[in-house]
Coordinates of C-alpha atoms and ligand atoms in Angstrom, one line a residue:
X1 CA 0.1 0.0 0.2
X2 CA 1.1 3.7 -0.7
X3 CA 2.2 5.4 2.2
X4 CA 0.1 8.6 2.6
X5 CA -0.3 11.3 5.3
X6 CA -3.6 12.1 6.5
X7 CA -4.9 15.4 6.2
X8 CA -4.3 16.6 9.6
X9 CA -0.7 15.2 9.8
X10 CA 0.3 16.8 6.7
X11 CA -1.1 20.1 8.1
X12 CA 0.9 19.6 11.1
X13 CA 4.1 18.7 8.9
X14 CA 3.9 22.2 6.6
X15 CA 3.3 24.1 9.9
X16 CA 5.9 22.5 11.9
X17 CA 8.6 23.3 8.9
X18 CA 7.2 26.9 8.6
X19 CA 7.4 27.6 12.4
X20 CA 11.3 26.0 12.7
X21 CA 12.2 27.8 9.4
X22 CA 10.7 31.0 11.3
X23 CA 12.3 30.4 14.8
X24 CA 15.7 29.5 13.2
X25 CA 15.5 32.5 11.0
X26 CA 14.9 34.9 14.2
X27 CA 17.6 33.5 15.9
X28 CA 20.1 33.6 13.1
X29 CA 19.2 36.9 12.8
X30 CA 19.2 37.8 16.6
X31 CA 22.6 36.6 16.5
X32 CA 24.0 38.5 13.5
X33 CA 22.6 41.5 15.2
X34 CA 24.3 40.9 18.3
X35 CA 27.4 40.4 16.6
X36 CA 27.2 43.5 15.0
X37 CA 26.1 45.5 17.9
X38 CA 28.8 44.0 20.3
X39 CA 31.6 44.7 17.4
X40 CA 30.5 48.1 17.2
X41 CA 30.8 48.4 21.1
X42 CA 34.1 46.9 21.0
X43 CA 35.3 49.3 18.5
X44 CA 34.0 52.1 20.3
X45 CA 35.9 50.7 23.2
X46 CA 38.8 50.3 21.3
X47 CA 38.6 53.8 20.1
X48 CA 38.5 55.4 23.2
X49 CA 41.3 53.2 24.2
X50 CA 43.3 54.6 21.2
X51 CA 42.3 58.1 22.1
X52 CA 43.7 57.5 25.6
X53 CA 46.6 56.1 24.6
X54 CA 47.3 58.9 22.0
X55 CA 46.3 61.8 24.6
X56 CA 48.8 59.9 26.7
X57 CA 51.7 59.9 24.6
X58 CA 50.9 63.4 23.3
X59 CA 50.8 64.7 26.9
X60 CA 53.9 62.6 27.9
X61 CA 55.7 63.5 24.8
X62 CA 56.9 60.2 24.3
X63 CA 59.3 59.9 21.7
X64 CA 59.0 56.5 19.6
X65 CA 62.4 54.4 20.5
X66 CA 63.3 50.6 21.0
X67 CA 62.0 50.7 24.8
X68 CA 58.9 52.6 25.6
X69 CA 58.7 51.8 29.5
X70 CA 56.2 54.4 29.9
X71 CA 53.6 52.8 27.4
X72 CA 54.1 49.3 28.8
X73 CA 53.2 50.6 32.0
X74 CA 50.2 52.3 30.5
X75 CA 49.2 48.9 29.4
X76 CA 48.6 47.3 32.7
X77 CA 45.9 49.9 33.8
X78 CA 44.0 48.9 30.2
X79 CA 41.8 45.7 29.6
X80 CA 43.3 42.7 29.9
X81 CA 44.2 40.9 26.4
X82 CA 44.4 44.2 24.7
X83 CA 47.0 44.3 22.1
X84 CA 48.5 47.4 21.4
X85 CA 50.5 48.4 18.3
X86 CA 51.9 51.5 17.1
X87 CA 52.7 52.1 13.8
X88 CA 54.3 54.7 12.0
X89 CA 53.1 56.5 9.0
X90 CA 55.5 54.5 6.7
X91 CA 53.7 51.3 8.0
X92 CA 56.7 50.2 10.3
X93 CA 55.6 49.0 13.7
X94 CA 57.3 51.3 16.3
X95 CA 55.7 49.3 19.6
X96 CA 54.1 46.3 20.3
X97 CA 53.2 45.0 23.2
X98 CA 52.9 41.4 22.8
X99 CA 55.4 41.0 20.0
X100 CA 58.7 42.1 19.2
X101 CA 58.3 45.1 16.8
X102 CA 61.6 44.2 15.0
X103 CA 60.5 40.7 13.6
X104 CA 57.4 42.3 12.9
X105 CA 56.6 43.1 8.8
X106 CA 55.5 46.4 7.6
X107 CA 51.8 47.3 8.5
X108 CA 50.7 49.7 5.6
X109 CA 48.5 47.0 3.6
X110 CA 46.7 45.7 7.0
X111 CA 43.0 46.4 6.0
X112 CA 42.3 48.4 9.4
X113 CA 45.5 50.7 8.4
X114 CA 44.3 51.3 5.1
X115 CA 40.7 52.0 6.0
X116 CA 42.3 54.6 8.9
X117 CA 44.3 56.3 5.8
X118 CA 41.2 56.8 4.2
X119 CA 38.5 57.5 6.8
X120 CA 40.5 58.3 9.9
X121 CA 39.8 55.0 11.7
X122 CA 39.0 51.5 10.4
X123 CA 38.4 47.9 11.9
X124 CA 39.1 44.3 10.6
X125 CA 38.3 40.8 12.5
X126 CA 40.9 38.4 11.4
X127 CA 43.3 35.8 12.3
X128 CA 46.9 37.2 13.2
X129 CA 49.5 36.7 11.0
X130 CA 52.1 36.6 13.9
X131 CA 50.3 34.5 16.6
X132 CA 47.4 32.9 15.3
X133 CA 44.4 34.3 17.5
X134 CA 41.6 35.8 16.1
X135 CA 41.6 39.6 16.9
X136 CA 39.5 42.4 16.1
X137 CA 41.5 45.1 14.9
X138 CA 41.1 49.0 15.5
X139 CA 43.3 51.5 13.8
X140 CA 43.0 55.4 14.4
X141 CA 45.5 57.6 12.0
X142 CA 46.5 60.6 13.9
X143 CA 47.2 63.6 11.9
X144 CA 49.3 61.3 9.5
X145 CA 51.8 60.8 12.2
X146 CA 51.1 57.8 13.1
X147 CA 48.7 55.1 13.6
X148 CA 47.5 53.4 17.0
X149 CA 46.0 50.1 16.5
X150 CA 44.3 48.2 19.5
X151 CA 42.9 45.0 18.9
X152 CA 40.9 42.5 21.4
X153 CA 41.0 38.6 20.7
X154 CA 37.5 38.7 18.8
X155 CA 36.0 35.1 20.1
X156 CA 36.7 35.3 23.6
X157 CA 35.4 38.7 23.9
X158 CA 31.8 37.7 21.5
X159 CA 30.8 34.3 23.2
X160 CA 30.3 35.5 27.0
X161 CA 28.4 38.2 25.5
X162 CA 25.9 35.8 23.6
X163 CA 25.6 33.9 26.7
X164 CA 24.5 36.4 28.7
X165 CA 21.6 37.2 26.3
X166 CA 20.4 33.5 26.8
X167 CA 16.8 34.8 28.1
X168 CA 16.1 35.3 24.4
X169 CA 16.7 31.9 23.7
X170 CA 14.4 31.0 26.3
X171 CA 11.8 33.4 24.6
X172 CA 12.0 31.9 21.3
X173 CA 11.9 28.1 22.7
X174 CA 8.6 29.6 24.7
X175 CA 7.3 31.2 21.3
X176 CA 8.2 27.9 19.1
X177 CA 6.2 25.5 21.6
X178 CA 3.5 28.1 22.1
X179 CA 3.2 27.9 18.0
X180 CA 3.5 24.3 17.7
X181 CA 0.6 23.5 20.5
X182 CA -1.4 26.4 18.3
X183 CA -0.9 24.4 15.4
X184 CA -2.1 21.1 16.8
X185 CA -5.0 23.2 18.0
X186 CA -5.9 24.8 14.9
X187 CA -4.9 21.3 12.7
X188 CA -7.3 19.5 14.6
X189 CA -9.8 22.3 14.3
X190 CA -9.6 22.3 10.2
X191 CA -8.9 18.8 10.0
X192 CA -12.1 18.2 11.8
X193 CA -14.5 18.8 9.2
X194 CA -12.2 16.7 6.4
X195 CA -12.4 13.9 9.0
X196 CA -16.0 14.5 8.7
X197 CA -16.4 14.2 5.1
X198 CA -14.1 11.5 5.1
X199 CA -16.1 9.7 7.4
X200 CA -19.3 10.3 5.7
X201 CA -17.8 9.1 2.3
X202 CA -16.5 5.9 3.8
X203 CA -20.2 5.4 5.7
X204 CA -21.4 5.8 2.4
X205 CA -19.8 3.4 0.6
X206 CA -20.2 1.0 3.4
X207 CA -24.1 1.5 3.2
X208 CA -24.1 3.0 6.8
X209 CA -26.3 5.6 8.3
X210 CA -25.1 9.2 6.7
X211 CA -25.0 12.7 8.5
X212 CA -28.0 15.0 7.3
X213 CA -26.8 18.0 5.9
X214 CA -27.2 20.5 9.0
X215 CA -24.6 18.2 11.0
X216 CA -21.7 19.7 9.5
X217 CA -19.3 22.2 10.8
X218 CA -20.0 26.1 10.1
X219 CA -17.0 26.8 7.7
X220 CA -16.2 26.1 3.9
X221 CA -15.5 22.7 4.2
X222 CA -18.7 21.9 6.2
X223 CA -20.5 23.8 3.4
X224 CA -19.0 21.7 0.9
X225 CA -19.8 18.9 3.0
X226 CA -23.6 19.3 3.3
X227 CA -23.8 20.5 -0.4
X228 CA -22.4 16.9 -0.9
X229 CA -24.9 15.6 1.3
X230 CA -27.9 17.3 -0.5
X231 CA -26.6 16.4 -3.9
X232 CA -26.2 13.0 -2.7
X233 CA -29.6 12.9 -1.4
X234 CA -30.8 14.1 -4.5
X235 CA -29.2 11.3 -6.4
X236 CA -30.6 8.8 -4.0
X237 CA -34.2 10.0 -4.8
X238 CA -33.7 10.0 -8.5
X239 CA -32.2 6.6 -8.1
X240 CA -35.3 5.3 -6.5
X241 CA -37.6 7.3 -8.9
X242 CA -35.3 5.6 -11.7
X243 CA -35.8 2.1 -10.0
X244 CA -39.4 2.7 -9.7
X245 CA -39.9 3.5 -13.3
X246 CA -37.4 0.7 -14.1
X247 CA -39.8 -1.7 -11.9
X248 CA -42.8 -0.4 -13.7
X249 CA -41.3 -1.0 -17.5
X250 CA -40.3 -4.4 -16.4
X251 CA -43.7 -5.1 -15.1
X252 CA -45.2 -3.4 -18.3
X253 CA -42.9 -6.0 -20.0
X254 CA -44.1 -9.1 -18.1
X255 CA -47.5 -8.5 -18.8
X256 CA -47.0 -7.6 -22.3
X257 CA -48.7 -9.6 -25.2
X258 CA -45.6 -9.3 -26.9
X259 CA -42.4 -11.1 -26.6
X260 CA -39.6 -8.6 -25.7
X261 CA -36.2 -9.0 -25.0
X262 CA -33.0 -6.6 -24.4
X263 CA -29.5 -7.8 -25.5
X264 CA -26.0 -6.3 -25.2
X265 CA -24.1 -5.3 -27.8
X266 CA -22.1 -8.5 -27.5
X267 CA -25.8 -10.3 -27.9
X268 CA -25.9 -11.5 -24.4
X269 CA -29.4 -11.6 -22.8
X270 CA -30.0 -8.5 -20.5
X271 CA -33.7 -9.1 -20.0
X272 CA -36.4 -11.1 -21.5
X273 CA -40.2 -11.7 -20.7
X274 CA -42.0 -15.0 -20.8
X275 CA -43.6 -14.2 -24.1
X276 CA -40.3 -14.3 -25.8
X277 CA -39.0 -17.3 -25.5
X278 CA -42.7 -19.2 -26.3
X279 CA -42.6 -17.0 -29.6
X280 CA -39.1 -18.1 -30.3
X281 CA -40.2 -21.5 -30.2
X282 CA -42.9 -21.4 -32.4
X283 CA -40.5 -19.8 -34.9
X284 CA -37.2 -22.1 -34.6
X285 CA -37.3 -25.7 -35.7
X286 CA -36.4 -27.4 -32.6
X287 CA -37.1 -26.4 -29.1
X288 CA -34.8 -24.0 -27.7
X289 CA -34.0 -23.0 -23.8
X290 CA -31.6 -20.4 -24.6
X291 CA -33.1 -17.0 -26.0
X292 CA -29.7 -16.4 -27.6
X293 CA -30.0 -19.2 -29.9
X294 CA -32.2 -16.7 -32.3
X295 CA -28.9 -15.3 -33.3
X296 CA -28.1 -18.6 -35.0
X297 CA -31.5 -19.6 -36.4
X298 CA -32.0 -19.1 -40.2
X299 CA -35.6 -17.9 -39.7
X300 CA -33.8 -14.8 -38.0
X301 CA -31.2 -14.3 -40.6
X302 CA -32.3 -11.1 -42.0
X303 CA -32.6 -9.6 -38.3
X304 CA -28.7 -10.6 -37.9
X305 CA -27.9 -9.4 -40.8
X306 CA -29.3 -6.0 -39.9
X307 CA -27.3 -6.2 -36.4
X308 CA -24.0 -7.2 -38.6
X309 CA -24.5 -4.2 -40.7
X310 CA -22.1 -1.3 -40.0
X311 CA -23.6 1.4 -42.5
X312 CA -27.3 1.1 -41.6
X313 CA -29.0 4.5 -41.7
X314 CA -32.0 3.8 -39.3
X315 CA -31.7 2.1 -35.8
X316 CA -35.0 0.3 -36.6
X317 CA -35.6 -2.6 -38.5
X318 CA -39.3 -4.6 -38.9
X319 CA -40.0 -7.7 -40.4
X320 CA -42.3 -10.7 -40.6
X321 CA -42.2 -14.3 -40.0
X322 CA -44.8 -17.2 -41.1
X323 CA -44.5 -20.0 -39.0
X324 CA -47.0 -23.0 -38.2
X325 CA -49.9 -21.3 -39.3
X326 CA -49.0 -17.9 -37.4
X327 CA -48.0 -14.6 -38.3
X328 CA -45.2 -12.6 -36.4
X329 CA -44.0 -9.1 -36.3
X330 CA -40.5 -8.7 -35.6
X331 CA -38.9 -5.4 -34.7
X332 CA -35.2 -4.6 -33.6
X333 CA -34.3 -1.3 -31.8
X334 CA -31.1 -0.2 -31.5
X335 CA -30.6 2.2 -28.8
X336 CA -27.5 4.6 -28.3
X337 CA -25.7 2.5 -26.1
X338 CA -25.3 -0.3 -28.9
X339 CA -27.8 -2.6 -26.9
X340 CA -31.0 -3.4 -28.6
X341 CA -34.3 -4.6 -28.2
X342 CA -36.0 -7.3 -30.2
X343 CA -39.8 -7.1 -30.3
X344 CA -42.1 -10.0 -31.3
X345 CA -45.7 -9.6 -31.7
X346 CA -48.4 -12.3 -32.7
X347 CA -50.2 -10.5 -35.7
X348 CA -52.2 -14.1 -36.2
X349 CA -55.5 -12.6 -34.8
X350 CA -55.2 -9.2 -35.9
X351 CA -53.9 -10.6 -39.4
X352 CA -57.2 -12.5 -39.7
X353 CA -59.1 -9.6 -38.7
X354 CA -57.9 -7.9 -41.0
X355 CA -58.9 -10.4 -44.0
X356 CA -62.4 -10.6 -42.4
X357 CA -62.8 -7.3 -42.6
X358 CA -61.8 -7.2 -46.2
X359 CA -64.3 -9.5 -46.9
X360 CA -67.0 -7.9 -45.2
X361 CA -66.0 -5.0 -47.5
X362 CA -66.3 -7.0 -50.5
X363 CA -69.5 -8.3 -49.4
X364 CA -70.8 -4.9 -48.3
X365 CA -69.5 -3.7 -51.9
X366 CA -71.3 -6.7 -53.5
X367 CA -74.6 -5.8 -51.4
X368 CA -74.8 -2.7 -52.4
X369 CA -74.3 -3.3 -56.1
X370 CA -77.7 -4.7 -56.5
X371 CA -80.0 -2.4 -55.7
X372 CA -77.8 0.1 -57.2
X373 CA -77.6 -1.8 -60.4
X374 CA -81.3 -2.2 -60.4
X375 CA -82.0 1.9 -59.7
X376 CA -79.8 2.6 -62.5
X377 CA -81.3 0.0 -65.0
X378 CA -84.9 1.2 -64.0
X379 CA -83.8 5.0 -64.6
X380 CA -82.1 3.9 -67.8
X381 CA -85.3 2.6 -68.8
X382 CA -87.4 5.6 -68.0
X383 CA -85.2 7.6 -69.9
X384 CA -85.8 5.4 -72.8
X385 CA -89.7 5.2 -72.6
X386 CA -91.9 7.5 -74.5
X387 CA -92.6 10.5 -72.6
X388 CA -96.4 10.1 -73.0
X389 CA -96.4 6.5 -71.7
X390 CA -97.1 7.7 -67.9
X391 CA -98.1 4.2 -66.5
X392 CA -94.8 2.3 -67.4
X393 CA -92.8 5.4 -66.3
X394 CA -94.7 5.2 -62.9
X395 CA -94.1 1.4 -62.9
X396 CA -90.4 1.7 -63.6
X397 CA -90.3 4.9 -60.9
X398 CA -92.2 2.5 -58.3
X399 CA -89.5 -0.3 -58.7
X400 CA -86.6 2.1 -58.3
X401 CA -88.5 3.6 -55.1
X402 CA -88.6 0.2 -53.8
X403 CA -84.8 -0.1 -54.4
X404 CA -84.1 2.7 -52.9
X405 CA -85.7 1.9 -49.4
X406 CA -83.8 -1.5 -49.7
X407 CA -80.4 0.6 -50.1
X408 CA -80.8 2.8 -47.3
X409 CA -82.2 -0.3 -45.1
X410 CA -79.2 -2.0 -46.0
X411 CA -77.1 0.9 -45.1
X412 CA -78.8 1.3 -41.8
X413 CA -78.3 -2.5 -41.1
X414 CA -74.5 -2.2 -41.9
X415 CA -74.2 1.0 -40.1
X416 CA -76.0 -0.8 -36.9
X417 CA -73.5 -4.0 -37.1
X418 CA -70.8 -1.7 -37.6
X419 CA -71.7 0.4 -34.9
X420 CA -72.3 -2.9 -32.6
X421 CA -68.6 -4.0 -33.3
X422 CA -66.6 -1.1 -33.2
X423 CA -68.1 1.5 -31.3
X424 CA -70.3 -0.8 -28.6
X425 CA -69.6 1.6 -25.7
X426 CA -71.8 4.2 -27.5
X427 CA -74.9 2.4 -26.7
X428 CA -75.9 3.7 -23.4
X429 CA -76.4 1.0 -20.8
X430 CA -79.6 1.1 -18.6
X431 CA -82.0 -1.1 -16.6
X432 CA -84.7 -1.8 -19.3
X433 CA -88.3 -3.0 -18.3
X434 CA -88.8 -5.4 -21.1
X435 CA -93.0 -5.9 -20.9
X436 CA -93.4 -2.2 -21.8
X437 CA -90.7 -2.3 -24.3
X438 CA -92.4 -5.3 -26.5
X439 CA -95.6 -3.6 -26.1
X440 CA -94.4 -0.4 -27.8
X441 CA -92.8 -2.9 -30.3
X442 CA -96.3 -4.7 -30.9
X443 CA -98.2 -0.9 -31.2
X444 CA -95.5 -0.1 -33.7
X445 CA -96.1 -2.9 -35.8
X446 CA -100.0 -3.3 -35.4
X447 CA -100.9 -2.2 -38.9
X448 CA -99.0 -4.9 -40.6
X449 CA -100.2 -7.6 -38.1
X450 CA -103.9 -6.4 -39.0
X451 CA -102.8 -6.7 -42.5
X452 CA -101.1 -9.9 -42.5
X453 CA -103.6 -11.4 -39.9
X454 CA -100.7 -12.0 -37.5
X455 CA -101.5 -12.6 -33.9
X456 CA -98.4 -11.4 -31.7
X457 CA -98.2 -12.8 -28.2
X458 CA -96.3 -11.1 -25.2
X459 CA -96.0 -13.4 -22.3
X460 CA -93.2 -11.2 -20.2
X461 CA -94.2 -10.3 -16.5
X462 CA -94.1 -6.4 -15.7
X463 CA -91.0 -6.7 -13.4
X464 CA -88.6 -7.9 -15.8
X465 CA -86.0 -6.3 -16.3
X466 CA -82.7 -6.3 -18.6
X467 CA -79.6 -4.1 -17.8
X468 CA -78.5 -2.8 -21.5
X469 CA -79.1 -0.8 -24.4
X470 CA -82.8 0.0 -25.0
X471 CA -82.2 0.6 -28.7
X472 CA -80.4 -2.6 -29.4
X473 CA -82.8 -4.8 -27.2
X474 CA -85.7 -3.1 -29.4
X475 CA -83.3 -3.9 -32.5
X476 CA -83.2 -7.8 -31.2
X477 CA -86.7 -8.5 -31.1
X478 CA -87.8 -6.1 -33.9
X479 CA -85.4 -8.2 -36.2
X480 CA -87.0 -11.2 -35.0
X481 CA -90.7 -10.0 -35.5
X482 CA -89.7 -8.8 -38.7
X483 CA -88.1 -12.2 -39.9
X484 CA -91.5 -13.8 -39.4
X485 CA -93.4 -11.4 -41.0
X486 CA -91.4 -11.4 -44.0
X487 CA -90.3 -15.6 -44.1
X488 CA -92.6 -17.4 -42.1
X489 CA -96.1 -16.9 -44.1
X490 CA -99.2 -15.4 -43.5
X491 CA -101.9 -15.7 -40.5
X492 CA -99.1 -16.9 -38.3
X493 CA -98.8 -16.3 -34.4
X494 CA -96.0 -14.7 -33.1
X495 CA -94.9 -15.1 -29.3
X496 CA -92.4 -14.0 -27.2
X497 CA -92.2 -15.6 -23.8
X498 CA -89.9 -14.9 -20.6
X499 CA -89.9 -18.7 -19.7
X500 CA -87.8 -18.4 -16.8
X501 CA -85.9 -15.6 -14.5
X502 CA -83.0 -17.3 -12.5
X503 CA -80.3 -15.1 -10.2
X504 CA -78.1 -14.4 -12.5
X505 CA -80.0 -15.0 -16.2
X506 CA -83.3 -14.1 -17.8
X507 CA -84.6 -16.5 -20.4
X508 CA -86.2 -15.9 -23.5
X509 CA -88.1 -17.5 -26.2
X510 CA -89.3 -16.4 -29.2
X511 CA -91.2 -18.1 -31.9
X512 CA -93.7 -18.4 -34.6
X513 CA -95.5 -21.2 -36.3
X514 CA -94.6 -20.5 -39.8
X515 CA -92.7 -22.4 -42.4
X516 CA -89.2 -22.5 -40.3
X517 CA -85.8 -23.0 -41.9
X518 CA -84.3 -26.0 -43.4
X519 CA -82.0 -27.5 -40.8
X520 CA -78.9 -27.3 -43.1
X521 CA -79.5 -23.7 -43.2
X522 CA -80.0 -23.3 -39.3
X523 CA -76.3 -23.4 -38.5
X524 CA -75.6 -20.3 -40.7
X525 CA -78.5 -18.0 -40.4
X526 CA -76.6 -15.8 -38.1
X527 CA -73.7 -15.2 -40.7
X528 CA -73.6 -11.8 -42.5
X529 CA -75.3 -11.5 -45.6
X530 CA -76.6 -15.0 -45.4
X531 CA -80.0 -15.8 -46.7
X532 CA -81.7 -18.8 -46.9
X533 CA -83.2 -18.4 -50.1
X534 CA -80.7 -16.5 -51.9
X535 CA -82.2 -15.3 -55.4
X536 CA -85.8 -14.7 -53.9
X537 CA -85.0 -12.8 -50.6
X538 CA -82.3 -10.6 -52.4
X539 CA -85.5 -9.3 -54.6
X540 CA -87.5 -9.4 -51.7
X541 CA -85.7 -7.2 -49.8
X542 CA -83.4 -9.2 -47.0
X543 CA -80.1 -7.7 -46.2
X544 CA -79.3 -11.1 -44.9
X545 CA -77.7 -8.9 -41.9
X546 CA -80.7 -8.9 -39.6
X547 CA -80.3 -12.1 -37.7
X548 CA -76.2 -10.9 -37.6
X549 CA -77.5 -7.7 -35.8
X550 CA -79.5 -10.1 -33.7
X551 CA -76.5 -12.3 -32.5
X552 CA -74.3 -9.5 -32.1
X553 CA -76.4 -7.4 -30.3
X554 CA -77.1 -10.3 -27.5
X555 CA -73.1 -11.1 -27.8
X556 CA -73.0 -7.5 -26.5
X557 CA -75.2 -8.1 -23.8
X558 CA -73.1 -11.1 -22.7
X559 CA -76.1 -13.2 -23.5
X560 CA -76.4 -16.0 -26.1
X561 CA -78.8 -16.8 -29.0
X562 CA -79.8 -20.6 -30.5
X563 CA -82.3 -21.1 -33.2
X564 CA -84.3 -24.2 -33.8
X565 CA -87.3 -25.5 -35.7
X566 CA -90.3 -26.1 -33.7
X567 CA -91.8 -29.9 -33.7
X568 CA -95.1 -28.1 -34.4
X569 CA -93.8 -26.0 -37.0
X570 CA -91.9 -22.5 -36.9
X571 CA -88.9 -21.3 -36.0
X572 CA -87.7 -20.8 -32.4
X573 CA -85.0 -19.0 -30.9
X574 CA -83.7 -19.0 -27.1
X575 CA -82.1 -16.3 -25.9
X576 CA -80.3 -15.7 -22.3
X577 CA -79.2 -12.2 -20.9
X578 CA -77.4 -12.5 -18.2
X579 CA -78.3 -10.3 -15.3
X580 CA -75.0 -8.4 -14.3
X581 CA -74.2 -5.1 -15.4
X582 CA -70.8 -5.8 -17.1
Ligands
ADP1 P1 -82.6 -10.4 -43.7 O1 -81.8 -9.6 -42.9 O2 -82.3 -10.6 -44.9 O3 -84.2 -10.8 -43.2 P2 -81.9 -12.6 -41.7 O4 -80.0 -12.4 -41.3 O5 -82.4 -12.1 -41.0 O6 -81.7 -11.8 -43.3 O7 -82.2 -13.9 -41.9 C1 -81.8 -15.0 -42.7 C2 -82.3 -16.0 -43.3 O8 -83.2 -16.8 -42.3 C3 -83.3 -15.5 -44.4 O9 -82.8 -15.2 -45.6 C4 -84.2 -16.4 -44.0 O10 -84.6 -17.3 -45.4 C5 -84.6 -16.9 -42.9 N1 -85.6 -16.8 -41.9 C6 -85.1 -15.8 -40.6 N2 -86.1 -15.9 -39.9 C7 -87.2 -16.7 -40.2 C8 -88.7 -17.1 -40.0 N3 -88.9 -16.7 -38.7 N4 -89.0 -18.1 -40.5 C9 -88.5 -18.6 -41.6 N5 -87.1 -18.1 -42.2 C10 -86.8 -17.1 -41.5

């Protein structure tokens, strides 16, 4: 593991180095200052000694000679270790209290003498060539006659001086200790926020409970930490929302009627719903358990080619596969991250419905063509007739009119049927009392009953109620009665009876005592456009949709209807309506 200092230790180290450098700097500066001041004061002392000696020489009129006992005596009154040298203006040593002047070299080039020549006085610190002691030399130039040079051993004098200032060292030490303590205090204080931030991050990683935004110290790091907590909470919330959305999506996939699978770029399964494998097994030739198998199956060749292609302009591709009498729509969507979705929908039913619709449309066109062609024929005949032949014209106009009525009835039936199938919710559902409804039907048709000598019997109790559409319930029985009138024959009896009512259903019987329907046609009479006697009924006006409307209307009420011939003659319909509201 790489060695790493904690934030606190690093602050401590940096501050320690700074304080140490600062302290050493102060000590060095102070020492230099002391040295300078001591040198200055030594120089002053040496200067007054030199002056004193000069005045002594002048006062006593001492002449320079080989021996100068007066000076030797004077020295005894001056500070210990003081060295006195008198040098004439040519640099020749005329007196030295420590060394023999005869062996001493010319002193004109000594720095202090040079300075004294230039400025009247001068000093220099150096090792003596004569006795190898470090001296502070001080020389004064006296009116160009001679130089008095006094010197004291330098080191010996400075050290005690420094020692005497040891209180300064104690002060610096104290300053250093206080600074270090303060440094500890502040480092702890500053690193507290960082430490807490680190704890927060570690807790977060280990999924332990974390602090709220309000528990951080009131400083910049605390502020940053609080911001991070807030962002983290926001992130957590968003992540939760995202997970929820994902869950919804997955549920949607699970309950979807379609087969949905998501694969990675490497074609590894990420998600598939149960329908997917089921559809896949219908399409592929041998049973498989792996969704990824599809990439090696020949039925999915087109899909694989699309996925392999590098220059595709679209990210979506759809195709159709027909297998085992079923039709599938396959769609591939490639996402931005190169993952992709394969979507298989079973369109067999939809396709069948589409074909049925197509057939119905063809039938409708065919049915409409008959009356329209007739009307056109009649009108053309009228136009070709002699305008004066009013009687024949009238006859054709009458026929054309009948066809127009047929046409309009056909259209009405078609639209009724379409409405039942496509817009069932347009029929208002309500509790319908059947007795009054059937009475109304009887009175609507009373004229024709009378004309055709038909007896209409209603055997339904007053309280029989069906929850459903009044319009459709009327239409069911109206179509049945109309059929009896049209096909059963003359002088017949029509009966509508509620023969049973249980807790959950109402049972009706409709019958007439007419000619009935041949058994082979019975199963087909509910089909659209089915007529028993094709040629005849087409002319007499039936659309072949009446019983289709009846059947669909009954089914819309979740009921059922069957037709059968009565043993005593005539057609019988048994109709059941459930009592529930749905
Ligand atoms: P349409 O709308 O042309 O009347 P339907 O679908 O109602 O056609 O009836 C289909 C066929 O069933 C009719 O062509 C008719 O021959 C026969 N049919 C219906 N009701 C009766 C009945 N009560 N008695 C005899 N035949 C009937």
